[in-house]
Each structure stands twice: as structure tokens, then as C-alpha cells.
Coordinates of C-alpha atoms and ligand atoms in Angstrom, one line a residue:
Chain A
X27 CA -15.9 -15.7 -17.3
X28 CA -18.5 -15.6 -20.1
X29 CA -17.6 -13.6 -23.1
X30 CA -19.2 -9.8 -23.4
X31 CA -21.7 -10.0 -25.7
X32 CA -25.3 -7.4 -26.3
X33 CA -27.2 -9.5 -24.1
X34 CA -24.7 -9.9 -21.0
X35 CA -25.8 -8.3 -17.9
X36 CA -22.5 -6.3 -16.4
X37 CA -21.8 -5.3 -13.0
X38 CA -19.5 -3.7 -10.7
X39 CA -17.2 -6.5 -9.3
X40 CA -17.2 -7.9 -6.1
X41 CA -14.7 -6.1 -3.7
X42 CA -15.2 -2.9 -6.2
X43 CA -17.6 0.0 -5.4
X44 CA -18.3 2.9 -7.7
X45 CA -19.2 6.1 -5.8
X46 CA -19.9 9.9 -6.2
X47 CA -17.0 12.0 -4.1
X48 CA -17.7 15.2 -4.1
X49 CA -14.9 16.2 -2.8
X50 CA -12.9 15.0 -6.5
X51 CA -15.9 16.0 -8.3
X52 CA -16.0 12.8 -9.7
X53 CA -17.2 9.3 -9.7
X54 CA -14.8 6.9 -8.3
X55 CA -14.1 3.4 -8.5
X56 CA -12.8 1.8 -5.3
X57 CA -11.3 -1.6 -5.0
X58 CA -8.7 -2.8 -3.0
X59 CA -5.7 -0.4 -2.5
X60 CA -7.2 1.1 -5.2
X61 CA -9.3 3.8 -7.0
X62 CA -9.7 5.4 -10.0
X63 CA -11.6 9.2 -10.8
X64 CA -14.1 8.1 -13.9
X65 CA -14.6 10.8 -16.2
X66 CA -18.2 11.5 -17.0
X67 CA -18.6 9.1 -19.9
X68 CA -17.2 6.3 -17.8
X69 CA -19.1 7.3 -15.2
X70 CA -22.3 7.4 -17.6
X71 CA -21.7 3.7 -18.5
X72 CA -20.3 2.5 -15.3
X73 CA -23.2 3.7 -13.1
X74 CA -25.8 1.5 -15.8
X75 CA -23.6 -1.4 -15.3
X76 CA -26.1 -2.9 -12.1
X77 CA -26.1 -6.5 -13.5
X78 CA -29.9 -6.0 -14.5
X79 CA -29.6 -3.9 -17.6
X80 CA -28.3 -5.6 -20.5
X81 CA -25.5 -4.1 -22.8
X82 CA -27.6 -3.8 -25.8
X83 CA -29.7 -1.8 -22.6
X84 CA -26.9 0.1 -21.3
X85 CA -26.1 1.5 -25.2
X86 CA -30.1 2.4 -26.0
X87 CA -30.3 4.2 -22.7
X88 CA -26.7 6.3 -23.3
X89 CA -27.4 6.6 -27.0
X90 CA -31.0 8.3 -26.1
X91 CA -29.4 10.5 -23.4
X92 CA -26.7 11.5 -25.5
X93 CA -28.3 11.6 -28.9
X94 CA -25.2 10.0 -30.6
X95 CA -24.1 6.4 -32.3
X96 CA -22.0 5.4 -29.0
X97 CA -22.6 1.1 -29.7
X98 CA -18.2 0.9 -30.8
X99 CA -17.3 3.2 -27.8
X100 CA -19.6 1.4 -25.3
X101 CA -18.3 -2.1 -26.1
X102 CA -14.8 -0.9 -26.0
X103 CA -14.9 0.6 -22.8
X104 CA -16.6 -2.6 -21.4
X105 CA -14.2 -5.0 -22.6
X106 CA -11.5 -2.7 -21.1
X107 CA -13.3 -2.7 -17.5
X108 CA -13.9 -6.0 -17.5
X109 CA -9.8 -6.7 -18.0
X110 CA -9.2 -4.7 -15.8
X111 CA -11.7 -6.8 -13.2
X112 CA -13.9 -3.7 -12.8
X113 CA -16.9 -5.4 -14.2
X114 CA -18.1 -9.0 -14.1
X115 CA -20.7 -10.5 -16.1
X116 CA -23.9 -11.9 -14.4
X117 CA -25.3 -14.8 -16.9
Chain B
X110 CA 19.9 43.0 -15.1
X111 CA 19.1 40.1 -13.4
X112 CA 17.2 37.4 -14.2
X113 CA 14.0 37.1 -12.2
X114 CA 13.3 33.4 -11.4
X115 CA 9.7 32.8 -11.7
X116 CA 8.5 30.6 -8.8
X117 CA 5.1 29.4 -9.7
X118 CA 2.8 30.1 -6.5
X119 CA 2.2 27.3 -4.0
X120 CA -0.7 25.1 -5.1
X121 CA -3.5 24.1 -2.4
X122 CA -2.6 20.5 -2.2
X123 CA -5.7 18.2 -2.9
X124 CA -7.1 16.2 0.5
X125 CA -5.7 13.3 2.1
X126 CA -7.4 11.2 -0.2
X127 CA -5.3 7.8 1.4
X128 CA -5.9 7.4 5.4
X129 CA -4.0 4.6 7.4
X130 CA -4.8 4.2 10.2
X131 CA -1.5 2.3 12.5
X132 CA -4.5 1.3 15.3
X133 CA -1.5 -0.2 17.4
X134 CA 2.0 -1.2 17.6
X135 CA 1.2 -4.3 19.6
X136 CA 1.6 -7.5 17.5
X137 CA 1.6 -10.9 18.5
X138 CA 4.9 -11.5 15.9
X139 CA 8.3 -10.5 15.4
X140 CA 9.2 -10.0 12.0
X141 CA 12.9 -9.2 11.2
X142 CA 12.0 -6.8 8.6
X143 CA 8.9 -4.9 10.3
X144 CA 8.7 -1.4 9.1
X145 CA 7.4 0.0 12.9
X146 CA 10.0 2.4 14.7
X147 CA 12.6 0.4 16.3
X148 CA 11.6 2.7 19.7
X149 CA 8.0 1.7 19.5
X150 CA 8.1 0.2 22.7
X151 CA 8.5 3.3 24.0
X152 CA 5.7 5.1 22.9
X153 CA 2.7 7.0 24.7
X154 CA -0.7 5.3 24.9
X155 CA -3.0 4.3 22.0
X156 CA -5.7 6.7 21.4
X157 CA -8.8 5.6 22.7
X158 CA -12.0 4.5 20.5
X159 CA -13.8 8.0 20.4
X160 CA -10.7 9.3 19.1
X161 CA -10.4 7.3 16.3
X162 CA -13.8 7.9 15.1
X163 CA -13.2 11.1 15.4
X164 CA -10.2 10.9 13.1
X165 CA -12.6 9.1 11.0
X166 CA -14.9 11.2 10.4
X167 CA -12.6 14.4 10.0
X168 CA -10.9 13.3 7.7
X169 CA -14.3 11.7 5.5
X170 CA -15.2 15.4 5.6
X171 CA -12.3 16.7 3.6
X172 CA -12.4 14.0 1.3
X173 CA -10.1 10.8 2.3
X174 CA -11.6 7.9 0.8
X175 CA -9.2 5.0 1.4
X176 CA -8.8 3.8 4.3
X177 CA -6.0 1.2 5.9
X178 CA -6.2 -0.2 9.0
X179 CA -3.1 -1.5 10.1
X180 CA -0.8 -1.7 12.9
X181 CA 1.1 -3.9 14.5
X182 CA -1.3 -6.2 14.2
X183 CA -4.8 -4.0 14.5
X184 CA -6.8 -7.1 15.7
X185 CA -4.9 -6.7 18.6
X186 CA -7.7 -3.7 19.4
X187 CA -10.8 -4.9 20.6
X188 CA -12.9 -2.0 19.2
X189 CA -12.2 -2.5 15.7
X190 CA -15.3 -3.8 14.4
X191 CA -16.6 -0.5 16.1
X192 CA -13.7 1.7 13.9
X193 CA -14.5 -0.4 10.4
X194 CA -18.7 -0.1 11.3
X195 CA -18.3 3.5 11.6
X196 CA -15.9 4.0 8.4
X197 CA -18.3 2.3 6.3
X198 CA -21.0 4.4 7.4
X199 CA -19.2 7.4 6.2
X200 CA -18.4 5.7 2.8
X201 CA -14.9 4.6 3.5
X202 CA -13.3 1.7 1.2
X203 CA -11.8 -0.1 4.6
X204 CA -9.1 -1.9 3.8
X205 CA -7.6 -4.6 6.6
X206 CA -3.9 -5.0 6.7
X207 CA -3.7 -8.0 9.1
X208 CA -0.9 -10.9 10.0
X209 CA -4.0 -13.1 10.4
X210 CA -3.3 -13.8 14.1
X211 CA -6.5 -13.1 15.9
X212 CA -8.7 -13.5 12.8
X213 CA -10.8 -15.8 14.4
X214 CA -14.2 -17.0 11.9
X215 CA -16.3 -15.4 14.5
X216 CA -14.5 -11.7 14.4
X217 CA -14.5 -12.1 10.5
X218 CA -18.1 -12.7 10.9
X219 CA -18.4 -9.2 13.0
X220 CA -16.5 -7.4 10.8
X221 CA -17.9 -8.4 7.4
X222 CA -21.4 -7.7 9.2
X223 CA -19.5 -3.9 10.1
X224 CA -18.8 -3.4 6.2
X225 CA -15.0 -4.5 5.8
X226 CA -14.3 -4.2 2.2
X227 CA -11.0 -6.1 2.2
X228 CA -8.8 -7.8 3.9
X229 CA -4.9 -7.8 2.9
X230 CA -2.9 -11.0 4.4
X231 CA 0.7 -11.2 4.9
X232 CA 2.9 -14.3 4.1
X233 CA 6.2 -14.3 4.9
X234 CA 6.9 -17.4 2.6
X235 CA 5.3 -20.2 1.1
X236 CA 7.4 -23.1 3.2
X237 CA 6.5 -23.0 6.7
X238 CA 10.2 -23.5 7.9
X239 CA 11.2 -20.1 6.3
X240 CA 7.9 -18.2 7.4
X241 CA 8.0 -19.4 11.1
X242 CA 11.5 -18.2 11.2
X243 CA 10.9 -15.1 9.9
X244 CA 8.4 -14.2 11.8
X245 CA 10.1 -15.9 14.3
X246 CA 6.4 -17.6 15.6
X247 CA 4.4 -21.0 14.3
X248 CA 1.8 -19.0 12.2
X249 CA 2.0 -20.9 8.7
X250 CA -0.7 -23.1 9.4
X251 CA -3.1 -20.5 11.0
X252 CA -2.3 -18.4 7.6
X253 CA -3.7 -21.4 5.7
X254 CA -6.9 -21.4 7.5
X255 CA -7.2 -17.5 7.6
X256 CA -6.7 -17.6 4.1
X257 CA -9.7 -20.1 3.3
X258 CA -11.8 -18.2 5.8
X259 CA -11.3 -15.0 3.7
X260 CA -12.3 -16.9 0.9
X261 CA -15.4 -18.5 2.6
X262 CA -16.4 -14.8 3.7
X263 CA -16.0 -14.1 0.1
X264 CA -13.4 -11.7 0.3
X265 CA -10.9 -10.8 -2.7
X266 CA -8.1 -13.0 -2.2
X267 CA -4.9 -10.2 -1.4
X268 CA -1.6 -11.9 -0.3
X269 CA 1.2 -9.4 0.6
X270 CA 4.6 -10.9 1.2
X271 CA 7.7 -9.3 2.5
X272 CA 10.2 -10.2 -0.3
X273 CA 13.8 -10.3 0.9
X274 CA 17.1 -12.0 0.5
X275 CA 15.9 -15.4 2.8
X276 CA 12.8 -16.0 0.3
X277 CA 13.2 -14.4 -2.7
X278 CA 14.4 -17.8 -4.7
X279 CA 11.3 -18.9 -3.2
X280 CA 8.9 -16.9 -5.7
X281 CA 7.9 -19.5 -7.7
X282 CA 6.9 -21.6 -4.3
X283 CA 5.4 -18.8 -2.9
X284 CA 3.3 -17.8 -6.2
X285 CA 1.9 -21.6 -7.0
X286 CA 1.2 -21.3 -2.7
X287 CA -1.3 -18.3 -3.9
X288 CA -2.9 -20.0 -6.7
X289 CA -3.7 -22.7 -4.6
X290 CA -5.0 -20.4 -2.2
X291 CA -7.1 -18.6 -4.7
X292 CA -5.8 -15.5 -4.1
X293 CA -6.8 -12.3 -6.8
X294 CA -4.0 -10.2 -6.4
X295 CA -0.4 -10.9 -4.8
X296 CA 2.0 -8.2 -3.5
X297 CA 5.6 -9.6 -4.1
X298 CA 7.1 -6.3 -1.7
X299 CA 10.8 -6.0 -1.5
X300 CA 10.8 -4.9 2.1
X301 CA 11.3 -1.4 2.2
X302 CA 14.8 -0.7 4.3
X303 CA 13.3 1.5 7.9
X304 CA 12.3 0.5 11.2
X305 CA 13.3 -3.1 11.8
X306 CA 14.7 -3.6 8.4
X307 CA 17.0 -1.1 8.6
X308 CA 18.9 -2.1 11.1
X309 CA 18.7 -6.0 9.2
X310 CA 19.8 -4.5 5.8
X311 CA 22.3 -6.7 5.6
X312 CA 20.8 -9.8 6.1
X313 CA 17.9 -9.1 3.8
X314 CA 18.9 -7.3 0.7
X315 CA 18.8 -10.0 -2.3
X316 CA 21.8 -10.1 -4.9
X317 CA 21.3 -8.8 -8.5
X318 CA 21.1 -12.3 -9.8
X319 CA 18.4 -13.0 -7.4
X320 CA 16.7 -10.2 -8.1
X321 CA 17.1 -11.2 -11.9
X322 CA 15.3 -14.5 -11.3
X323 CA 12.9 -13.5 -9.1
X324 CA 11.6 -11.2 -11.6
X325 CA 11.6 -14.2 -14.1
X326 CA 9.6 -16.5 -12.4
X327 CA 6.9 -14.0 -12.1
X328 CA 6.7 -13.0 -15.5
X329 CA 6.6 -16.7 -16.7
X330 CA 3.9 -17.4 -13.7
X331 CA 1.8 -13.8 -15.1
X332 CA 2.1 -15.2 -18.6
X333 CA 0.6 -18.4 -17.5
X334 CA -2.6 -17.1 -15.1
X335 CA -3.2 -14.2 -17.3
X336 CA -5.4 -11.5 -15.6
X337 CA -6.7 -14.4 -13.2
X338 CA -4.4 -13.5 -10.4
X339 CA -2.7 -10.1 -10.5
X340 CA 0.7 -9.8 -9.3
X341 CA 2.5 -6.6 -8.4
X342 CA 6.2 -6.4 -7.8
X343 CA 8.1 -4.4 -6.0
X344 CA 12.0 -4.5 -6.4
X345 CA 14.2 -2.8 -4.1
X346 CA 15.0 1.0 -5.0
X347 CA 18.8 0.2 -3.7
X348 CA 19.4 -1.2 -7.3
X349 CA 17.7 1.6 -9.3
X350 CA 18.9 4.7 -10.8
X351 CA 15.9 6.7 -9.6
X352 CA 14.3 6.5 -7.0
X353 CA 10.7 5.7 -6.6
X354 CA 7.6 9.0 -6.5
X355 CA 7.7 8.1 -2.6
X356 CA 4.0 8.8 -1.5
X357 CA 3.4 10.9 -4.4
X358 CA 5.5 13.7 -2.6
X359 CA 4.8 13.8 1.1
X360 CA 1.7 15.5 2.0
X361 CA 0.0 15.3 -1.2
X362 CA -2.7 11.9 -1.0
X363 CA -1.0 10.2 1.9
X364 CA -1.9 10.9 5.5
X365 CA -0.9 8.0 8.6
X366 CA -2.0 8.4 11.9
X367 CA 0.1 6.2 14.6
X368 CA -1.0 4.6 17.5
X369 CA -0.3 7.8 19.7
X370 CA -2.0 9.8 17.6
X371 CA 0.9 11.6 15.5
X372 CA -0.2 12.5 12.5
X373 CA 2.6 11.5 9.3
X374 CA 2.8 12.2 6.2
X375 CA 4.0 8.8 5.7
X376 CA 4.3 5.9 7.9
X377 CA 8.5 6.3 8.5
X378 CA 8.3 10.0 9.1
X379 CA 8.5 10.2 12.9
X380 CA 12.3 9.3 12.3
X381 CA 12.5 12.7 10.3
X382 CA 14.4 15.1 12.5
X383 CA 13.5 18.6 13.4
X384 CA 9.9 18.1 12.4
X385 CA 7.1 18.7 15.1
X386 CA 4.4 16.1 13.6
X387 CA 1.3 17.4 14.8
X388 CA -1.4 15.1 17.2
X389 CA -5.0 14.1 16.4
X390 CA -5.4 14.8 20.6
X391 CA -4.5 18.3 20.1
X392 CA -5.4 19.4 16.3
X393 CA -8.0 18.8 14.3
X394 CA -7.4 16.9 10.7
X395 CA -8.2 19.8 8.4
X396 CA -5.2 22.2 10.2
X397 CA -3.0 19.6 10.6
X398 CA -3.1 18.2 6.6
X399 CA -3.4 21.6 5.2
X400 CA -1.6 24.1 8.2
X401 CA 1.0 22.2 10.2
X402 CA 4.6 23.6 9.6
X403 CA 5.5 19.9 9.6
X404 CA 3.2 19.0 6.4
X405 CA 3.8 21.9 4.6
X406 CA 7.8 21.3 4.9
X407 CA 8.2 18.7 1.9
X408 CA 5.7 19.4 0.2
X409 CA 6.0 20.7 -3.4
X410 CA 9.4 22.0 -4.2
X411 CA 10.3 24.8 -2.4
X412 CA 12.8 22.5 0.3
X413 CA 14.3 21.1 -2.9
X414 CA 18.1 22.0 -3.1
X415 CA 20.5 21.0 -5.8
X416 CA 20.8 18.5 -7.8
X417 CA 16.6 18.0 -7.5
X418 CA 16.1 21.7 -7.3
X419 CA 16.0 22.5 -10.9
X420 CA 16.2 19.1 -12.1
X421 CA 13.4 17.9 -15.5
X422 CA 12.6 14.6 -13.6
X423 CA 11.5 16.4 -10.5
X424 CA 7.6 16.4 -11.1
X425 CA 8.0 12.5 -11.5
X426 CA 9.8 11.3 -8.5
X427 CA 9.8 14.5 -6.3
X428 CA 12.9 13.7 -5.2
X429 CA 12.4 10.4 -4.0
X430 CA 12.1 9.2 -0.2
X431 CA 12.7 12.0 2.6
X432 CA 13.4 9.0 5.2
X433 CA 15.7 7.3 3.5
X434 CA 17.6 10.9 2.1
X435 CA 18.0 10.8 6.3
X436 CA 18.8 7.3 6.5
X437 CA 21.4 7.2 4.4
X438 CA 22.8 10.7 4.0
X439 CA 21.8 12.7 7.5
X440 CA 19.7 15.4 6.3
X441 CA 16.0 15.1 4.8
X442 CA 16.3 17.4 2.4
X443 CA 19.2 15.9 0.3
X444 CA 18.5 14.2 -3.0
X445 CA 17.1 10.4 -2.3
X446 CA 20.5 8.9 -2.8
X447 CA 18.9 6.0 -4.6
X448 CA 19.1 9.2 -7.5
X449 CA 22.9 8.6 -9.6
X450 CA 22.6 12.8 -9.7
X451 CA 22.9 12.3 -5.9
X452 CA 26.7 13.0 -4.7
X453 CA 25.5 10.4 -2.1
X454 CA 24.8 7.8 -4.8
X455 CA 28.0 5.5 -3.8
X456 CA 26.1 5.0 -0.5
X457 CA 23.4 2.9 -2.1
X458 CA 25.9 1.3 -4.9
X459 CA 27.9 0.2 -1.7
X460 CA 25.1 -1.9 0.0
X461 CA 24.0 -3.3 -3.1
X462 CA 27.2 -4.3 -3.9
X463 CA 27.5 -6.3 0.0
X464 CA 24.6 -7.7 -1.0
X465 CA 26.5 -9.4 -4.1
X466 CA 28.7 -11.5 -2.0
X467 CA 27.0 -14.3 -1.2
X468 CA 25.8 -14.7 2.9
X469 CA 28.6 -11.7 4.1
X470 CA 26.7 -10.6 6.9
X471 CA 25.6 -14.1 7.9
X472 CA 29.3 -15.1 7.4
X473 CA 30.1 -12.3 9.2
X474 CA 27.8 -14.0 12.5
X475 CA 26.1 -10.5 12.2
X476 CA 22.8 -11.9 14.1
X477 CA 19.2 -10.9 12.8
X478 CA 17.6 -8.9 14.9
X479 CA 13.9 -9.7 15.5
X480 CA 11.2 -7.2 16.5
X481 CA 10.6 -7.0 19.8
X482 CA 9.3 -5.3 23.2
X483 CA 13.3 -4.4 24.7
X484 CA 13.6 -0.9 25.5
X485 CA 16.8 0.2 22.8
Ligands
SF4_35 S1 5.9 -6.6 10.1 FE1 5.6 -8.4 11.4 S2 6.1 -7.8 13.5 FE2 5.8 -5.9 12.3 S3 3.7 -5.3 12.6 FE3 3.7 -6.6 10.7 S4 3.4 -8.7 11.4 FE4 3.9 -7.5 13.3
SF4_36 S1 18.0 14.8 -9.0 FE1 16.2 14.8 -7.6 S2 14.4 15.3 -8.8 FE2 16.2 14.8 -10.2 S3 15.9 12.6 -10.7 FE3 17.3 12.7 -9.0 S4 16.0 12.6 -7.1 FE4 14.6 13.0 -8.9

């Protein structure tokens, strides 16, 4: 795997889907055996992640929508998806 | 005056978020430690194709969202390409819980075309003398080449293997087997003592110092692959203290439907006593999950009696397993006597401590019994 960096281009790994339940109310992450309810800033970032925009992307779109310095709690969110095999990096 | 005891009200349980379907109970092996009813021979007809599209899609609209197909072996039904096409089409993360057998590359073909997301494998062992006897079948080799065709379809790599006293010092084997194999996450189960295991307890429950090794080899093997492969491990309750959060308390994310169409609370259930389970021919999903006398009776706390009824760890483990409270005391409702609070406790401490003397029940000539189609 490539390291994370401003100009990788995340996405939502293979044999993971993300996916609005509206029964939970929530964005959820399925993968095998598996899922996990996103809370709305997750599900901010994770639903940008679609292996076209770039991180440095992802960060100017959320910091325009939110109006707020988000670059630090972007990247650490990332690097936490992509350990836990969330997210994989498309060169 | 007397003190009034505040019951909080009955919260609305969430939906049935988990949905397995148990499509059959036919399967081509014979494993000593399969977790189907020992009876299942003698159970009515498998519901037909509309019906379990109909399951589907009832239980979609209140929410479930995972979805296992299992069995027996559910490639044994020739209309599950038709039950995985129609689960993805509601937005269903399908899930394949499959021995292999039957997973030809043309079927794989159909059913990643239908939207499978995933397919789980079971492995009884990584050395094909101690597989083929456990499953009592030659099926080592055809695991092999299901296993690469998984990887061809470009599937996650899941191996799920039935850990018990026969294999267990084969862990290290078994997890180099799954590196090779490419496989992404391994299940290392302790089998899980109903159905078939049950009655084999004996035979399969590992010693402590097994255990202890066991549990060694996969932390050195973790430390080495990193998040690479991930590697789950389940050890065997009987040695615990506490027992596990069984299901999340029944009726709370869980729902199984069996081949008949009984609808469980979890897979084991229909060996609970005194419990009507309702029927997906007769009810529809929404009154059975949130109506049925028989899913409202363990769930949440009011069945509790002492010493979970009061107890501070109650909202972890719920009181542990309802099926094995039965198994191993005679009444559901009793403390899981894998709990030391449990006056039943000394049950559990005496099988785990049979298991400590090496081969007793093989010494013993007590004979394994495998699965099979005999009327008991
Ligand atoms: S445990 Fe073995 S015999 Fe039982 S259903 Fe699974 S593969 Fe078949
Ligand atoms: S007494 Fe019951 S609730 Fe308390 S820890 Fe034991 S099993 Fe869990």
C-alpha cells in the first residue's frame, strides 16, 4: 500500500460498501460480517472518498462546506480508515 | 414503607439488523462438530423460493442489512443465485457461508454476476489427513481450488475454521495455510458446544495448555503480517469466568430463519423449551421480530432471575447464552453457567477440567459421532 499523502486518491475498499440506512439514520459501512454506523463527519469524508478526488480535494471541499480548518482531523481520520482496511489508496 | 423498585419501561428493540438465512440442512459433509440440530433429519420441508424472497424483502423493509446465507451447505439449493440477485437488489451486504462443495467456477460466475458481496470458506484444518477426517469426506483438495477461485473472482479472502481439541496444535499450520492462500481475514472459532458438538464435547474441547499455545502462535503470527491478514479468535467460553454478550441479548440485532421456516432468535434456539418460535409461512417478519411471545421472552431483562437479576455486569453480557443456560443447567432462564456467580458454575469447571486429562474420552473408546441423515 502507498503511503497517505495530499495527493492520494482514497476509496472505499474492495468487499466494503458505504451506504445510507434509513432505518439507523445513518451512513453505514458494510464489509464482511461487518458494519459500522458513521457519524455525520465520517460520513462527510467517507462519502468524498470515490478514488477520483484527491485528499488535498476531499479537505477544500469539507473545509468550504463546513467553514472550519478541518486539514489535522481529515488526515487523522483517513489514516485510521485506511488501518482499519476501510479505505484503499488508488495511485 | 416500602421501597418501590423502579423498573425502567421496556424499550422498542431496534430491527433485526443481522439476517441469516439457514437455506437448508442438506450438506454433502459430516462434520463432528456441526452446530445444526441433531434432529434435523427430521424436519418439515424447506421453504420454497418465493418464500425466501419474501423473507427477504420483509425483513429489508424494517431495516436488516446483513445478510448470511448458510445452511447445511446452501449451495445445495438450486435457486440461490435467484435469493442473493434479489438481496442485492434490495441493498443487502450478502454474505456466503459455504463448505465449498458445489462451488463450481461456473456458479461463482452466476453469483458474483447476482451481486454476492462475500464469500466465507470453512477449513477444518490445514493438513488434509486431519480435515478429511473431520469432515469425515476428501474435500482438502477441492478447498484449495475453491479458495483460489475466490481469489480469481476477486473476493476478500475469509477462512473460518472450526477450532477444537483434534487441530488446535495445528494453528500455526493452519495460519501459514491462509497466508499462502491469500486470505484477508481468518476466523480461528473454538466450536461453539450445541447440535453435533454437543453431544462430541468430549472429544473436542482443547486443554488449557493448548489453549495457552494456541493463543501464542497467533499473536506471534499477527505480530509478523500486521494488519495484512486479520485474525479473529475465538476461545471457548467453558474456560472463562463470564460468559460471552451471546447475540447481543436474543432478539436485539440477530434474527435466523431455518430451513422450515422457524424464525430464531439465534441459530440454537429451537432446542429452547416451552418456546412457540413463530413461522415465516404463517407470520409476517415485522410481528414475529417485534410481537411473537417467543421473541419478546429473553429479551431485555425482565426473565432475569438471581444472580443476573440485579447484577452491574448485566448490560454487558445479558446473562450470557440462553441455550447453553439449558444445556447445561435445564432451564433457559438460569444464569449462563459459564458465569462463577452462577451456582451452576462447577458444571462448566467440570468439563474443562476432563478436558485436562490428556485423550480421556478417546481413552475411554467414547466414539465421535459424525453428522448424519439417521433418524435419533
Ligand atoms: S458444520 Fe459441516 S456438516 Fe454441518 S453444515 Fe457445516 S459443513 Fe455441513
Ligand atoms: S450474574 Fe448474570 S449478568 Fe452477572 S455477570 Fe453473571 S451471567 Fe452476567
Amino acid at each position: 500500500m502507498t503511503e497517505l499523502d495530499v495527493a492520494s486518491r482514497p476509496v472505499i475498499a474492495r468487499g466494503t460498501r458505504l451506504q445510507w440506512e434509513g432505518a439507523q439514520g445513518a451512513h453505514v459501512l458494510l464489509y464482511p460480517e461487518g458494519m459500522v454506523k458513521l457519524n455525520a463527519s465520517a460520513a462527510a469524508i467517507l462519502t468524498r472518498c470515490d478514488g477520483a478526488r484527491t485528499v488535498a480535494e476531499v479537505i477544500g471541499e469539507l473545509e468550504r462546506t463546513y467553514c472550519a480548518e478541518l486539514g489535522k482531523d481529515v488526515l487523522a481520520f483517513l489514516t485510521l480508515a485506511l488501518e482499519r482496511n476501510w479505505l484503499e489508496l488508488r495511485p | 414503607m416500602s421501597a418501590q423498585v423502579e423498573e425502567a419501561p421496556p424499550k422498542r428493540p431496534g430491527p433485526p439488523l443481522w439476517l441469516l438465512l439457514e437455506l437448508t440442512y442438506r450438506c454433502p459433509l459430516h462434520c463432528a462438530f456441526c452446530y445444526n440440530p441433531t434432529d434435523f433429519s427430521g424436519i418439515g420441508p424447506e421453504l420454497d423460493t418465493a418464500d425466501w424472497l419474501r423473507v427477504l424483502r420483509e425483513a429489508r423493509a424494517l431495516g436488516a442489512v446483513q445478510l448470511g446465507l448458510s445452511g447445511g451447505e446452501p449451495l445445495a439449493r438450486e435457486d440461490l443465485e435467484s435469493i442473493v440477485a434479489q438481496a442485492h437488489d434490495l441493498g443487502f451486504y450478502t454474505n456466503l457461508i459455504t463448505s465449498g462443495v458445489g462451488l463450481t467456477e461456473g456458479r461463482l460466475a452466476a453469483l458474483k454476476e447476482a451481486g454476492l458481496d462475500h464469500i466465507q470458506l470453512s477449513f477444518q484444518d490445514s493438513t488434509r489427513r486431519i480435515n478429511d477426517f473431520l469432515s469425515s469426506t476428501r474435500t482438502f483438495e477441492l478447498k484449495s481450488r475453491v479458495a483460489a477461485l475466490i481469489k480469481k473472482y476477486r473476493y476478500p479472502m475469509v477462512l473460518n475454521v472450526v477450532i477444537h481439541r483434534l487441530n488446535i496444535d495445528h494453528v500455526e499450520d493452519i495460519l501459514a495455510m491462509a497466508e499462502r492462500m491469500g486470505a484477508e481475514y481468518v476466523e480461528l472459532a473454538n466450536t461453539q458446544y450445541y447440535g453435533w458438538a454437543w453431544l462430541n464435547r468430549a472429544q473436542l474441547l482443547p486443554s488449557r495448555e493448548q489453549l495457552r499455545r494456541a493463543e501464542d502462535a497467533t499473536r506471534r503470527f499477527r505480530e509478523r503480517v500486521g494488519s495484512r491478514m486479520r485474525i479473529f479468535f475465538v476461545v471457548p467460553d467453558y474456560f472463562e469466568t463470564r460468559p460471552k454478550p451471546c447475540m447481543n441479548g436474543l432478539g436485539q440485532v440477530f434474527l435466523a430463519i431455518a430451513p422450515d421456516g422457524l424464525a430464531l432468535p439465534c441459530h440454537a434456539a429451537r432446542m429452547l423449551p416451552g418456546l412457540a418460535f413463530p413461522n415465516v409461512r404463517d407470520a409476517d417478519i415485522g410481528s414475529i421480530w417485534y410481537d411473537s411471545p417467543a421473541f419478546n421472552r429473553y429479551r431485555g431483562e425482565a426473565w432475569m432471575r438471581d444472580p443476573c437479576r440485579g447484577c452491574p455486569e448485566r448490560a454487558r453480557d445479558f446473562g450470557g447464552c440462553r441455550c447453553q443456560a439449558y444445556l447445561l443447567t435445564g432451564d433457559a432462564a438460569n444464569a449462563d453457567p459459564v458465569c462463577d456467580r452462577s451456582p451452576y458454575h462447577h458444571l462448566v469447571s467440570a468439563i474443562a477440567g476432563t478436558a485436562e486429562q490428556a485423550d480421556h474420552a478417546v481413552a475411554r473408546g467414547q466414539p465421535l459421532l459424525f453428522r448424519d441423515y439417521r433418524a435419533r
